[in-house]
Short mmCIF file of C-alpha atoms in Angstrom, two decimals:
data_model
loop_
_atom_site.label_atom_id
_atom_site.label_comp_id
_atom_site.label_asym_id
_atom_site.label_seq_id
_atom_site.Cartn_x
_atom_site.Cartn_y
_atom_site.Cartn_z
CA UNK A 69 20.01 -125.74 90.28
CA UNK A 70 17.86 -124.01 87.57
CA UNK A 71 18.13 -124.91 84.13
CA UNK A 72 19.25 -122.70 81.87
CA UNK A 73 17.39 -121.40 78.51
CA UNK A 74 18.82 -119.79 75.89
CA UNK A 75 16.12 -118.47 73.05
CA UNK A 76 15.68 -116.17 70.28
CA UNK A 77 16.86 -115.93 66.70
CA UNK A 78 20.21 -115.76 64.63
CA UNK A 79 20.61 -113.78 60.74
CA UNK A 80 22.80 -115.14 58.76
CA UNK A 81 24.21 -112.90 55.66
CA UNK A 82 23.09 -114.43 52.09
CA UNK A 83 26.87 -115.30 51.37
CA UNK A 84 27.55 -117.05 54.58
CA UNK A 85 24.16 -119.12 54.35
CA UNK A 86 25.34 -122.47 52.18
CA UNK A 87 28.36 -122.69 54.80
CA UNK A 88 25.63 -122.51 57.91
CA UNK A 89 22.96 -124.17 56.54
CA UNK A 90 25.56 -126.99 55.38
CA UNK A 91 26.89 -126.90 59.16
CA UNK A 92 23.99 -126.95 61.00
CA UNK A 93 22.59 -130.62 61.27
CA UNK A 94 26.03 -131.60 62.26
CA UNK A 95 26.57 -128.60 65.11
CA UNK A 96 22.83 -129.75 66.19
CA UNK A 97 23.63 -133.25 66.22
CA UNK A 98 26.84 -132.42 68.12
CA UNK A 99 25.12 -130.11 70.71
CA UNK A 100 22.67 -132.89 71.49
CA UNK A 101 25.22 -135.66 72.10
CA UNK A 102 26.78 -133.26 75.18
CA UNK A 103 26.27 -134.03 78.53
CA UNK A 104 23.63 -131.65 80.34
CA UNK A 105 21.54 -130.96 77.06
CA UNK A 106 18.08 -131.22 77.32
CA UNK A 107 16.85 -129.97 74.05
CA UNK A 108 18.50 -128.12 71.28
CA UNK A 109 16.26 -126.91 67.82
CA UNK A 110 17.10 -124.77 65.30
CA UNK A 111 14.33 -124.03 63.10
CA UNK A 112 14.62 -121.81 59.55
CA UNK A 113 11.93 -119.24 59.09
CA UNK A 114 9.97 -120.77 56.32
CA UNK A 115 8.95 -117.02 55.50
CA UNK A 116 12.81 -115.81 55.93
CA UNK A 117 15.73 -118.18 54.74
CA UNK A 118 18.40 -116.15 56.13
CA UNK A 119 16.68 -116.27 60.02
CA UNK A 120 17.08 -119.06 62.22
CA UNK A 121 14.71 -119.69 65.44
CA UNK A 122 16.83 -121.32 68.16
CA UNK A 123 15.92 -122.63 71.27
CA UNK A 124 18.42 -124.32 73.59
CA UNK A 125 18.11 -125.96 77.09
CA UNK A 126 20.55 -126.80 79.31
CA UNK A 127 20.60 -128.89 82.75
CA UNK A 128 22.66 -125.74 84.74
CA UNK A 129 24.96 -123.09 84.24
CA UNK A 130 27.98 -125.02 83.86
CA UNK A 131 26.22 -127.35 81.25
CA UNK A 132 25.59 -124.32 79.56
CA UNK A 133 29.15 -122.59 79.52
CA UNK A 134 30.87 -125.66 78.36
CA UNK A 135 28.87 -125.75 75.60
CA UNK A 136 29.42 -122.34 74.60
CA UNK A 137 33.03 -123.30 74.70
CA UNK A 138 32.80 -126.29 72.66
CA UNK A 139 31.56 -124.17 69.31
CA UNK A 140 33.92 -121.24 69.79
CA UNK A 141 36.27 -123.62 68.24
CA UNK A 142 34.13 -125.90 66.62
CA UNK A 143 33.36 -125.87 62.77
CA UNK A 144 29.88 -124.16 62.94
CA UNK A 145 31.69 -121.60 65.34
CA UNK A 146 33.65 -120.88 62.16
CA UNK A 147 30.70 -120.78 60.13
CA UNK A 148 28.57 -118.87 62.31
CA UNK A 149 31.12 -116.13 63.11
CA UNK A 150 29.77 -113.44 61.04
CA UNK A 151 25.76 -114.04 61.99
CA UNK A 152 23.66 -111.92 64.11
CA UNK A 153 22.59 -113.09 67.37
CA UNK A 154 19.34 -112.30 69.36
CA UNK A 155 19.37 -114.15 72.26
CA UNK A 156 17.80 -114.06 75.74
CA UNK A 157 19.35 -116.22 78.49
CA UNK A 158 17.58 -117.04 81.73
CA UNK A 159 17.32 -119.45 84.48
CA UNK A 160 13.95 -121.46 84.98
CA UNK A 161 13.49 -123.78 88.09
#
């Protein structure tokens, strides 16, 4: 099965960024402890402090998707509802 990559950026408004940036080691520490994750960073533009670099990798598909199901009702899902996502997803053997 091919693992999955998810990468791009995320924008977070300047009234929403204390809550995420206060969120964020804890929804990274979280996302590393699940089964199937192979690598998880979250980076903040040092030129931008309302962008976010992420890159996630994932073991397959359904590694992926239960993660994605995990912070819908997680804290930083909470957080993070309002910020802008620029993603690409693919598949890599």
């Amino acid at each position: 099965m091919p693992n999955i990559i998810l990468e791009g950026h995320i924008v977070v408004a300047g009234g929403d960024l204390p809550a995420v940036t206060s969120a964020l080691p804890t929804h990274i520490q979280l996302t590393r402890q699940e089964a199937g994750c192979l690598c998880f960073e979250v980076t903040q533009n040092p030129n931008a402090e309302n962008i976010f670099f992420v890159y996630e990798e994932f073991i397959d598909r359904a590694a992926f998707e239960k993660h994605q199901r995990r912070l819908r009702s997680s804290e930083w899902g909470r957080v993070a509802a309002n910020v802008q996502r620029h993603y690409q997803v693919r598949e890599v053997d």
